[in-house]
Coordinates of C-alpha atoms in Angstrom, one line a residue:
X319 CA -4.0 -13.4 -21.4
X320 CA -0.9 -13.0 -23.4
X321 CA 0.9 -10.0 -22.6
X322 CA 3.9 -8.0 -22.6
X323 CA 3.5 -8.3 -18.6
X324 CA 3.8 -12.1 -19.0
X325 CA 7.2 -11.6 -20.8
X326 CA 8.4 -9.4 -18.1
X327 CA 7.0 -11.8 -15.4
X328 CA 9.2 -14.7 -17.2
X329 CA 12.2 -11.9 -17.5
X330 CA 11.8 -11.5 -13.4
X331 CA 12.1 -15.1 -12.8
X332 CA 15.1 -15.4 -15.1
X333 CA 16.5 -11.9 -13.3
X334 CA 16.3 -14.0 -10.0
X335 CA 17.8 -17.1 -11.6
X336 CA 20.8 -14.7 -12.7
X337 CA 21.4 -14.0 -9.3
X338 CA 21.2 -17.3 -7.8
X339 CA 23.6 -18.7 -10.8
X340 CA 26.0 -15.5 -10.0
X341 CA 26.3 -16.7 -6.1
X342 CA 27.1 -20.1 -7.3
X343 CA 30.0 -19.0 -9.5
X344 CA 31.0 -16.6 -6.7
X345 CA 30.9 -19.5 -4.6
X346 CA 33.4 -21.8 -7.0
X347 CA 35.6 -18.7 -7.0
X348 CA 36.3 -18.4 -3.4
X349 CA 37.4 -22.1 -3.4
X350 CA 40.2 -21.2 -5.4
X351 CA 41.4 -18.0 -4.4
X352 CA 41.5 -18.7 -0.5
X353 CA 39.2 -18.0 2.3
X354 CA 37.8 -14.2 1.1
X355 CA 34.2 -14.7 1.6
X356 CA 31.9 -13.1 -1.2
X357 CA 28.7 -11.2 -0.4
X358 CA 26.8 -13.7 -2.4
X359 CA 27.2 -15.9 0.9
X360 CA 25.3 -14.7 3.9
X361 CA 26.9 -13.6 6.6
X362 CA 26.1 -13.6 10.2
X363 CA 26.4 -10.4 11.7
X364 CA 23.6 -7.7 10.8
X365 CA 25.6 -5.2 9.3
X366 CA 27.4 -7.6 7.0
X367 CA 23.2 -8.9 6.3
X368 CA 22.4 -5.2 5.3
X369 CA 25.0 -5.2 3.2
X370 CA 24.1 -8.3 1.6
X371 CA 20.5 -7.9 1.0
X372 CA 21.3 -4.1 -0.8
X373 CA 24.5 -6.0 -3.2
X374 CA 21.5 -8.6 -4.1
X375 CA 19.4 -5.6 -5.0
X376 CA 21.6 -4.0 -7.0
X377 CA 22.3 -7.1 -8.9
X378 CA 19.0 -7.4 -9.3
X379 CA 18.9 -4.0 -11.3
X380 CA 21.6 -5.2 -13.3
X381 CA 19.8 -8.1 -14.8
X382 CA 16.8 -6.2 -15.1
X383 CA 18.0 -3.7 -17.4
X384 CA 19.7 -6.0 -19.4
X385 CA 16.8 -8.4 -20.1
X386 CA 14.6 -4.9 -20.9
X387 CA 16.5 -5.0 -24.7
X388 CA 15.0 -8.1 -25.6
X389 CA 11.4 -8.0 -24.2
X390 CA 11.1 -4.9 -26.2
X391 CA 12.5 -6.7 -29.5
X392 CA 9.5 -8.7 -28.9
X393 CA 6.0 -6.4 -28.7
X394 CA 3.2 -7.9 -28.9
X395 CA 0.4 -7.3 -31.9
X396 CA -2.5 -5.1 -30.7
X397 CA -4.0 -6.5 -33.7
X398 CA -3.8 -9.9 -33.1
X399 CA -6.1 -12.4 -31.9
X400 CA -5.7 -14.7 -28.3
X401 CA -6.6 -18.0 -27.7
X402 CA -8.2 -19.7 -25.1
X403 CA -9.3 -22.8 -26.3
X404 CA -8.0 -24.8 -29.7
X405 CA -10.1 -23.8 -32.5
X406 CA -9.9 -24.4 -36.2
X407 CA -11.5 -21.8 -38.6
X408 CA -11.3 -24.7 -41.4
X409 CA -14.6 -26.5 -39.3
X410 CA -16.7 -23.1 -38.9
X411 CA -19.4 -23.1 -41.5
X412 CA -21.4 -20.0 -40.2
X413 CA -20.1 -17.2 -38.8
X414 CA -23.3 -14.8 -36.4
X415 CA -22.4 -11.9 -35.2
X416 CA -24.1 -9.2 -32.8
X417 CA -24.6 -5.5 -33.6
X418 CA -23.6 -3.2 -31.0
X419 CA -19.6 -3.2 -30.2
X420 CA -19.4 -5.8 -32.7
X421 CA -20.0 -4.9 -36.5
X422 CA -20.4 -1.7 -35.2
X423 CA -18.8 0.8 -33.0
X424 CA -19.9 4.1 -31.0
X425 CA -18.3 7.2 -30.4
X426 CA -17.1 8.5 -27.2
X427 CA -20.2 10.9 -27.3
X428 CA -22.8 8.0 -26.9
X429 CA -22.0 7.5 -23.2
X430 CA -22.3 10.9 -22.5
X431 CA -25.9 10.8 -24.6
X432 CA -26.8 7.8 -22.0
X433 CA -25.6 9.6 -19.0
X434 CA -27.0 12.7 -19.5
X435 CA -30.8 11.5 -20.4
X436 CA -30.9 8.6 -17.2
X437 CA -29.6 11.5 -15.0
X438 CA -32.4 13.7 -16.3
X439 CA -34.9 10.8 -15.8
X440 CA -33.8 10.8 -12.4
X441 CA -34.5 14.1 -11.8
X442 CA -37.8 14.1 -13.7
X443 CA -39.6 10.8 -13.1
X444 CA -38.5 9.7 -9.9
X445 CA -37.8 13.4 -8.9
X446 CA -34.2 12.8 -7.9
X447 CA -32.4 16.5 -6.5
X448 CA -32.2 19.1 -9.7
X449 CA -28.1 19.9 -8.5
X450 CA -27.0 16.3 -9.4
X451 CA -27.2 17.9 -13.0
X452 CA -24.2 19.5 -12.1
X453 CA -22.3 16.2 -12.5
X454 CA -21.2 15.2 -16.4
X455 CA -19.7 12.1 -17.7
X456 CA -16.5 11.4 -17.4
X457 CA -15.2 8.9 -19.3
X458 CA -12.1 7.9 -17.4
X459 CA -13.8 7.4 -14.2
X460 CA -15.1 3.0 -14.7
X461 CA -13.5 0.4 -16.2
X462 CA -16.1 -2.5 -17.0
X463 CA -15.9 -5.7 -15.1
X464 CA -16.3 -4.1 -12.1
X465 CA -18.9 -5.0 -9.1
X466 CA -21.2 -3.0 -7.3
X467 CA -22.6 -3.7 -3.6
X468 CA -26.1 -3.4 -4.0
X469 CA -26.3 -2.4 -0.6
X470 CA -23.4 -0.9 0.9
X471 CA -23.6 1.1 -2.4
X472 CA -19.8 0.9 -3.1
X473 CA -17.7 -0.1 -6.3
X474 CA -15.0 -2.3 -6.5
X475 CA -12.7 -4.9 -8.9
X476 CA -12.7 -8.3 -7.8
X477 CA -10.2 -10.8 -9.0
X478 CA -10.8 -14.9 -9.6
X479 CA -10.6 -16.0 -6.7
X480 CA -13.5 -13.4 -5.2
X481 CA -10.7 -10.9 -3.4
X482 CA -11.3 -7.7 -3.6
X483 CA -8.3 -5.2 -4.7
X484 CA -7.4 -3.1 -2.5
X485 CA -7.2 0.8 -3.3
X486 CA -9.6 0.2 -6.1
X487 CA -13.0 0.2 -3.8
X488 CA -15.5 3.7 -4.4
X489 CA -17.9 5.1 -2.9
X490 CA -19.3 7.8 -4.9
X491 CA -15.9 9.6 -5.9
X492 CA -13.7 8.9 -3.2
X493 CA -11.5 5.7 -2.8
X494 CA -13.0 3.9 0.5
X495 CA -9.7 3.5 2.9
X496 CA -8.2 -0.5 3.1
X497 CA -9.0 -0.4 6.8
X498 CA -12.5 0.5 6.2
X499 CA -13.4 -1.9 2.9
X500 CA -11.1 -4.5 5.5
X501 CA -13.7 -3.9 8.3
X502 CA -16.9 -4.0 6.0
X503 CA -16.2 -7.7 4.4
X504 CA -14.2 -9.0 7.4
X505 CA -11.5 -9.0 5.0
X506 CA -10.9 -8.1 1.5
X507 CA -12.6 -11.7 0.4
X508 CA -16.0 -11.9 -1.0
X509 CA -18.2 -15.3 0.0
X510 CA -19.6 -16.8 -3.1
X511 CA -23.6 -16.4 -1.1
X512 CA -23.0 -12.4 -1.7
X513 CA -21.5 -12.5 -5.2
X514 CA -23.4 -11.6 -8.2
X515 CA -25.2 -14.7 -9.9
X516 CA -24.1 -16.9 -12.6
X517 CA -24.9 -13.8 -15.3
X518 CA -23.2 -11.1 -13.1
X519 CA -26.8 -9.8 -11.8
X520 CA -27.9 -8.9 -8.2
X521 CA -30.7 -11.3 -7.5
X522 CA -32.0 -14.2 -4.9
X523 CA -29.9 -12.8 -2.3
X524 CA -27.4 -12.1 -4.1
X525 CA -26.1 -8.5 -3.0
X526 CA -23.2 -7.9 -5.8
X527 CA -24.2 -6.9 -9.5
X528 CA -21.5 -7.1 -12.2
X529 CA -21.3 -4.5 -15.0
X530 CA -19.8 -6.2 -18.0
X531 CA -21.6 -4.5 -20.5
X532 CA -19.9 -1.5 -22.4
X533 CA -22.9 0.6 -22.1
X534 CA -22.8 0.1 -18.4
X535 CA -20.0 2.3 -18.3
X536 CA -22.3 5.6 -17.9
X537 CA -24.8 3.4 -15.6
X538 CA -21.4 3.0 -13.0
X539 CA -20.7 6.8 -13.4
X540 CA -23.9 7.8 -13.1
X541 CA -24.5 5.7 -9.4
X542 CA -21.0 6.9 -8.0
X543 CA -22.4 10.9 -8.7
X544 CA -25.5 10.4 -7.6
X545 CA -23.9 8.4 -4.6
X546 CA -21.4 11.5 -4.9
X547 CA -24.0 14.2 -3.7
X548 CA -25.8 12.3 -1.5
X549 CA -22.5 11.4 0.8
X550 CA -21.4 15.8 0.3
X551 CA -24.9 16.5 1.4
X552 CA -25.1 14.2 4.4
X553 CA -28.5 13.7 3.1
X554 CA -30.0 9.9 4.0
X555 CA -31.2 7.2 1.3
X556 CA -31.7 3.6 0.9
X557 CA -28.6 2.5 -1.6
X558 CA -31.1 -0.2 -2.5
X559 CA -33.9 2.3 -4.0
X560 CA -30.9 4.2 -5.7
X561 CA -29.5 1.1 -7.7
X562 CA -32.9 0.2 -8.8
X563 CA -33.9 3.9 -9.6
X564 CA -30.4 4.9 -11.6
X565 CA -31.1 1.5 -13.1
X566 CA -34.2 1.7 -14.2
X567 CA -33.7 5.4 -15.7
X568 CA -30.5 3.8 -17.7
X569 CA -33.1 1.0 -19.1
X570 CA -35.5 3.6 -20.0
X571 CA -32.8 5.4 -22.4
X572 CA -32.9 2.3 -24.3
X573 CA -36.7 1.5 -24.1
X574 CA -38.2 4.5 -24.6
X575 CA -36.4 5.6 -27.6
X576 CA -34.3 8.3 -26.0
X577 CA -31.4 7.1 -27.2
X578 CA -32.1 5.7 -30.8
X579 CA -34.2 8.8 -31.9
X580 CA -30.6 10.7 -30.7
X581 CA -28.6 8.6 -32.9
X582 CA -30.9 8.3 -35.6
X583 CA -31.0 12.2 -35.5
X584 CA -26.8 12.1 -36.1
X585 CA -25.7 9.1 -37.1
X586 CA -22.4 10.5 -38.2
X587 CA -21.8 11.8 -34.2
X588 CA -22.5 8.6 -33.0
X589 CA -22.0 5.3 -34.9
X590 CA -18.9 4.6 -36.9
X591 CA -19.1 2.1 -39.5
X592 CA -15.2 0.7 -39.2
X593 CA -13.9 -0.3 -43.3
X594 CA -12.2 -3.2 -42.2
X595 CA -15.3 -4.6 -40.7
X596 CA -17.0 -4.8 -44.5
X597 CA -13.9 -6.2 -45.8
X598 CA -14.0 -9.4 -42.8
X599 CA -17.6 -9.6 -44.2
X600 CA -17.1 -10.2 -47.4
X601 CA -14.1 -11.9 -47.1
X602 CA -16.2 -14.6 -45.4
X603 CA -19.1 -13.8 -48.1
X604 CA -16.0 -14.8 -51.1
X605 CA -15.5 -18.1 -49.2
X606 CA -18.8 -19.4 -49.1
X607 CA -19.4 -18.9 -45.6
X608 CA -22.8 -18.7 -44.0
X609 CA -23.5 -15.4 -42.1
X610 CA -26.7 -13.7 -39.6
X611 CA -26.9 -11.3 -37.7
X612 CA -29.0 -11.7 -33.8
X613 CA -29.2 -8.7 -31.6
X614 CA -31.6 -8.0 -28.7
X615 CA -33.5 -10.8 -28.7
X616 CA -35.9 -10.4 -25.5
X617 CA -36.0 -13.5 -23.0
X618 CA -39.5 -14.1 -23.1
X619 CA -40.5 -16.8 -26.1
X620 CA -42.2 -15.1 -28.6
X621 CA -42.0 -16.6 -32.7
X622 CA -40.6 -14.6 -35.2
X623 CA -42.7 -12.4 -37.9
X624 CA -41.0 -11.7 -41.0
X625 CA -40.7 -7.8 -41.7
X626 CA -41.5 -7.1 -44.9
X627 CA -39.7 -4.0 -47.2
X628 CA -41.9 -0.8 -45.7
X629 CA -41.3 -2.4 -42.2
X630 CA -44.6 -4.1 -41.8
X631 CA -44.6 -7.1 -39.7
X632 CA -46.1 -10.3 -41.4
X633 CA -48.2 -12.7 -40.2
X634 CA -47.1 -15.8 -42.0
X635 CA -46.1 -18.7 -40.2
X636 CA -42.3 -19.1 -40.4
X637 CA -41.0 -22.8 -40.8
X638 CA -38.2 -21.9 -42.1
X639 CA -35.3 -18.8 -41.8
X640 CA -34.8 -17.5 -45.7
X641 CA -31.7 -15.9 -46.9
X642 CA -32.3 -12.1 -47.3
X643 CA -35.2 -11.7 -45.2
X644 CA -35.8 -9.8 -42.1
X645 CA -37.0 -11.5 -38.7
X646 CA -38.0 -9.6 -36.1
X647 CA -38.8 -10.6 -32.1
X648 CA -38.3 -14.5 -31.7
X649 CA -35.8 -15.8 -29.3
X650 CA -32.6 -17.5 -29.6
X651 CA -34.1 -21.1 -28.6
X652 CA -36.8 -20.4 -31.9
X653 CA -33.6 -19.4 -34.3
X654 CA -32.1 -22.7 -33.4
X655 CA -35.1 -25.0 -33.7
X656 CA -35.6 -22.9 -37.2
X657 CA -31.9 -23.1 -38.2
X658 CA -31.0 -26.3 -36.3
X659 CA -27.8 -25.0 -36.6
X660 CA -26.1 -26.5 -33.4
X661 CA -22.2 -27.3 -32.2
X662 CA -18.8 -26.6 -33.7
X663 CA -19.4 -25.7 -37.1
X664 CA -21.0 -22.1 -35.7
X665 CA -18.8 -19.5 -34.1
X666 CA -20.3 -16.3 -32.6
X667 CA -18.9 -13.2 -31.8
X668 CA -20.2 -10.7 -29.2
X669 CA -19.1 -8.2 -27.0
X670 CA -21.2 -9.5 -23.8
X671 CA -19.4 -11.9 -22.1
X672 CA -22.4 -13.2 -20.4
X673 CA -25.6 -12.3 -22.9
X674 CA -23.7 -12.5 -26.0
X675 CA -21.8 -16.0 -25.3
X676 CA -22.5 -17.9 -22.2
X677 CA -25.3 -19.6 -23.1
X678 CA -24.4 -20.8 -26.3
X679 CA -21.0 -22.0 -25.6
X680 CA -22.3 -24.0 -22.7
X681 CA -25.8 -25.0 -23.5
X682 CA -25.5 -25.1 -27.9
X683 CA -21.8 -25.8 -28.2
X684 CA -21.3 -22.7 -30.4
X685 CA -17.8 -21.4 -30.8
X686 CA -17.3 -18.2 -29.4
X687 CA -15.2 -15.1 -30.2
X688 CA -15.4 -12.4 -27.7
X689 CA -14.6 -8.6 -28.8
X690 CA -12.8 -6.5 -26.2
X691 CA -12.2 -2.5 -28.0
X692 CA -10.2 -2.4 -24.6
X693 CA -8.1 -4.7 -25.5
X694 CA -6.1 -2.8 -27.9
X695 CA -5.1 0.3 -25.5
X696 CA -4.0 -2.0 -23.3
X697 CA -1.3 -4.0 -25.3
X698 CA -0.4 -0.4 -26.6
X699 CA 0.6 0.2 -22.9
X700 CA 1.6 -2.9 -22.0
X701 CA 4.3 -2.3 -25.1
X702 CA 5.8 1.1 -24.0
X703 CA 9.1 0.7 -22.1
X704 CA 8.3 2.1 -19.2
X705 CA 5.7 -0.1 -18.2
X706 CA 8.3 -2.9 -19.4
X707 CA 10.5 -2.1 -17.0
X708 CA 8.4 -1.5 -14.1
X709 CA 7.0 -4.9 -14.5
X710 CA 10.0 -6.9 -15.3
X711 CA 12.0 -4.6 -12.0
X712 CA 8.6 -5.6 -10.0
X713 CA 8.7 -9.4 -10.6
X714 CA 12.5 -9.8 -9.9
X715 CA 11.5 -7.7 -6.6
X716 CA 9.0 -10.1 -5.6
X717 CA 11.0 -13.0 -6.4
X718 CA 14.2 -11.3 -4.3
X719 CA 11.6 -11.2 -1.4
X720 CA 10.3 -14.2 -1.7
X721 CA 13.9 -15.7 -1.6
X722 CA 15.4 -13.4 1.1
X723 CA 12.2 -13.6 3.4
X724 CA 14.6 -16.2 5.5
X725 CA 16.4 -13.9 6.9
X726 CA 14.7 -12.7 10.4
X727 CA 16.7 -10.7 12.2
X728 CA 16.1 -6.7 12.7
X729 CA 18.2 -5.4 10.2
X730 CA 17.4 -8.1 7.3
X731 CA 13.5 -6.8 8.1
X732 CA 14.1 -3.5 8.1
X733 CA 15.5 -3.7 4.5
X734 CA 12.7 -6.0 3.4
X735 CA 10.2 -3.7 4.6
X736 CA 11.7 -1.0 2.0
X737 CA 11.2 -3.6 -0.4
X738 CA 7.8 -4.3 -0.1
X739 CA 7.1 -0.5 0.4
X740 CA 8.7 0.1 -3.2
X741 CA 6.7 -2.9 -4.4
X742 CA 3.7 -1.5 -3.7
X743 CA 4.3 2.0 -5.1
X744 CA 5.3 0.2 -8.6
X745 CA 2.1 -2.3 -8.1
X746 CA 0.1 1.1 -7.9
X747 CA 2.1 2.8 -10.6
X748 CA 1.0 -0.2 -13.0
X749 CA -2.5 0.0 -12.2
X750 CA -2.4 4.0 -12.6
X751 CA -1.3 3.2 -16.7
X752 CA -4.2 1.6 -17.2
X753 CA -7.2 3.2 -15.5
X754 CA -6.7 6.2 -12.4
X755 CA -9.1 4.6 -10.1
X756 CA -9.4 0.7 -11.4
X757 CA -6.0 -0.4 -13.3
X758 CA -6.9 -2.6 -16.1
X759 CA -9.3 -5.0 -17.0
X760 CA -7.9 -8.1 -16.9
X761 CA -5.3 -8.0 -14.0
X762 CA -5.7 -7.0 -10.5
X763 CA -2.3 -6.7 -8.9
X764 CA -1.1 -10.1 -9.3
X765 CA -4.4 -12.2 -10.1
X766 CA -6.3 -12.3 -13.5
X767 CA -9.8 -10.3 -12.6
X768 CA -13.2 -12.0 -12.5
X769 CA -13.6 -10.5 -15.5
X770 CA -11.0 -12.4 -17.7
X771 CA -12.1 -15.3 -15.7
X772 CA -15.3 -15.6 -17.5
X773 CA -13.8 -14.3 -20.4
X774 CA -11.2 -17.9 -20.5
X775 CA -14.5 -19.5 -19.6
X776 CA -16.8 -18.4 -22.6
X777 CA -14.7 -17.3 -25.4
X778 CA -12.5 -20.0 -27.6
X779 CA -11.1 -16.2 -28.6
X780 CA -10.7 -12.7 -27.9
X781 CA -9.7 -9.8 -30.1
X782 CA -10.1 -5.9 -30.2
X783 CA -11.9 -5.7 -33.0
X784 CA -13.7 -7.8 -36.1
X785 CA -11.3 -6.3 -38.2
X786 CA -8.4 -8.6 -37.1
X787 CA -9.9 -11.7 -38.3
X788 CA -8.5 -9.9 -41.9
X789 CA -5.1 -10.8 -40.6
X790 CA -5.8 -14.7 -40.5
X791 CA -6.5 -17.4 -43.3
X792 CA -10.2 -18.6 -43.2
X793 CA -8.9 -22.1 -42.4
X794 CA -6.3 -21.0 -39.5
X795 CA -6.1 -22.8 -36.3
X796 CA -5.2 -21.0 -33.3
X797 CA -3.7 -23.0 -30.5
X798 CA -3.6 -21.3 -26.7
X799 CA -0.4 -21.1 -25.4
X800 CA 0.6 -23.9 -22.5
X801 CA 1.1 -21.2 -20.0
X802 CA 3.2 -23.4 -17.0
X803 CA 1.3 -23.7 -14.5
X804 CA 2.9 -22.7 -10.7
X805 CA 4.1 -26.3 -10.4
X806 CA 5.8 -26.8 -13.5
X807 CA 9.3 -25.1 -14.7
X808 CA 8.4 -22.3 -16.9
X809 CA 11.7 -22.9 -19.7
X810 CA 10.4 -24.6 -21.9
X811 CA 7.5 -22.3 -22.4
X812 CA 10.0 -19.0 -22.3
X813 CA 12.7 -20.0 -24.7
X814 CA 10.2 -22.1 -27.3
X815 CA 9.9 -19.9 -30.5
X816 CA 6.7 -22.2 -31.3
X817 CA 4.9 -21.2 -27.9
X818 CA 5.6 -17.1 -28.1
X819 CA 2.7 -15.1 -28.8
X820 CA 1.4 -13.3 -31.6
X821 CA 4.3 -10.5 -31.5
X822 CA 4.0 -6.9 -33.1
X823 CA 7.3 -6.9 -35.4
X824 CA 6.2 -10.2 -37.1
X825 CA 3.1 -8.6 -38.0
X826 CA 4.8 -6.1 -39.3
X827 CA 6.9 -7.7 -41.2
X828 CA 4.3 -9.2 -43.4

């Protein structure tokens, strides 16, 4: 992901090169003026290694603040759109879209409309404790992404490599203790047996589910009250027949019309209809570009009936998809073999990583743009100076420990130990920007999160919204950046003008 925290991780390595290309010089000086040693040369008593260690920090405040200046000439766009994989906009013929979180958005008072009817399911159809009513949404609590233990009935962020974060593990309310989650998993690793399956869902064994969908949000809320009470009231229950029970009450919101009759009844508190999104549709509609809309499309194969103008579904036999027309159930394996429309030439956007894309970047070879709302607020964040600062301060940190880790003896530790302890306040300070109890989406402390791992894997692109395709010719090509990999020197990528990303002035400016 391109970030202002990727320019402040390149601004920490250059802090740490500072330093080592001010001992050197130091080091030319003392050959000329005599024998007077410089504290750029370690010493070998302990007090003379205090010493050092705290000159090398200080210089490595110095260079921090004065590479701050220039990261913050260079913000990136909120509005822009990120590349994973090559893609040319020239060779896309159709353009499909989903509904929901796609062309259109929902206010903040949908996912208190979701929470509030599957808690009240719980209370009346499985006959769940009438006080958990005192609980209400809060929509600052979850972070999508995130996995849930089936059966140890704790949430948790995970990061790419199936390591858990530490500090960011619930149960109900409360943050579960490092020692405690350490004990649980012998470790903070997850095995791959116990993760969620290929589509983030809890099944065959499997005891982790994944919640990527944006109106799972009140479904992870809703478990960690419920959890909540249970826990205060020392009262016993299977976390199994919980998970099934919240879940099944969250699917029933959809199903049985609870939520759709809501909206339906006030459309204006609910749905917003963005401008910009009309103007990306007919911008495509002015350049001859086929469009169509798919949205829940059930599993099951069943052929589509055309719908006729009073809402009457048709019997007719349908060989063909027409321009115009309304098609309702059918799957996405009968809209291909009706379309035929197969490879490059289609690019879909959705906000499900894994219902939305997966299956038909891997199995159709559709391009695939993935919309993230989240994404906005966090380059916002990620473009304020403080977080600037604490980021670019945190990576020349890590790379002063990483160099000064040679020194072993008592008093050398002893400083080092401050280090790491001020290390891991920032660390916590940059995940408390983003989200209280989870940091942000796409970063764990120093990993990407499983999240933006399938994300790289299933989207060519990524972008907050439809609406910044308006920024970009119809025959653009975006090209990912060649991010230098741990083996390879990162210079060439830092000081290329060609390889920056899409940066908030230049947008701007036009």
């Amino acid at each position: 992901m391109a970030t202002a925290a990727a320019a402040a991780r390149g601004a920490g390595a250059r802090a740490v090169a500072a330093l080592r290309r001010g001992c050197r010089t130091a080091a030319r000086g003392r050959s000329r003026a005599g024998p007077a040693r410089s504290l750029c040369t370690a010493p070998g008593t302990a007090p003379d290694m205090k010493r050092y260690l705290w000159e090398r920090y200080r210089e490595g405040k110095r260079s921090t603040a004065e590479l701050v200046p220039s990261i913050m000439s260079n913000l990136l766009n909120p509005d822009a759109i990120f590349s994973n994989n090559e893609m040319s906009l020239s060779d896309i013929e159709i353009y499909g879209f989903d509904y929901d979180y796609t062309l259109v958005f929902y206010s903040k008072h949908l996912h208190t409309l979701i929470f509030n009817a599957a808690r009240d399911l719980l209370i009346n159809e499985h006959r769940y404790p009438v006080e958990i009513r005192k609980y209400e949404y809060d929509p600052n609590f979850a972070i999508r992404g995130l996995h849930y233990d089936v059966q140890r009935a704790v949430l948790m962020k995970i990061d790419a490599f199936h390591y858990i974060q530490l500090g960011t593990v619930y149960r109900g309310l409360s943050v579960v203790p490092d020692e405690e989650v350490i004990e649980m998993y012998e470790g903070s690793h997850v095995p791959l047996e116990q993760m969620s399956d290929f589509y983030g869902k809890s099944s065959h064994g499997n005891t982790m589910k994944q919640f990527m969908d944006i109106f799972s949000l009140p479904e992870m809320t809703l478990l960690s009250c419920v959890n909540e009470y249970f826990l205060k009231n020392n009262i016993d229950y299977e976390p199994v027949h919980l998970y099934k029970d919240v879940k099944d009450s969250i699917r029933d919101v959809h199903t049985k019309g609870i939520m759709y009759r809501a909206i339906e009844a006030d459309i204006e508190k609910y749905i917003c209809y963005p401008e910009q999104t009309r103007a990306v549709l007919a911008k495509l509609a002015d350049h001859g570009k086929k469009m169509f809309l798919i949205t829940n499309s059930p599993s099951s194969f069943v052929p589509f009936r055309k719908v006729n103008e009073k809402g009457v579904l048709l019997w007719d036999k349908i060989y063909k998809l027409q321009k115009g027309q309304i098609y309702k159930q059918g799957n996405l394996y009968e809209f291909l073999k009706l379309t035929g429309w197969r490879g490059s030439k289609v690019l879909y956007f959705g906000d499900h990583i894994y219902s939305d894309l997966a299956d038909l970047t891997l199995k159709h070879g559709w391009r695939t743009g993935a919309i993230i709302p989240e994404l906005r607020s966090e380059l916002r964040i990620m473009n304020t100076e403080q977080y600037i600062q604490t980021m670019t301060w945190l990576q020349t940190l890590t790379g002063l420990l990483e160099q000064m880790q040679v020194h072993r003896d008592a008093e050398s530790q002893l400083v080092l130990q401050e280090w790491k302890k001020e290390r891991k306040e920032m660390r916590e300070m940059t995940k408390g920007s983003f989200n209280t109890q989870f940091g942000s989406l796409f970063r764990t402390d120093q990993n990407p999160t499983y999240f933006l791992r399938r994300l790289s894997r299933f989207a060519d692109i990524y972008m907050a919204s439809l609406s910044c395709l308006l920024s970009y010719d119809v025959s653009h090509t975006f090209y990912p950046r060649r991010t230098p990999l741990q083996h390879e020197l990162p210079a060439w990528s830092d000081r290329s003008p060609a390889t920056r990303p899409p940066l908030l002035q230049e947008a701007q400016a036009k």
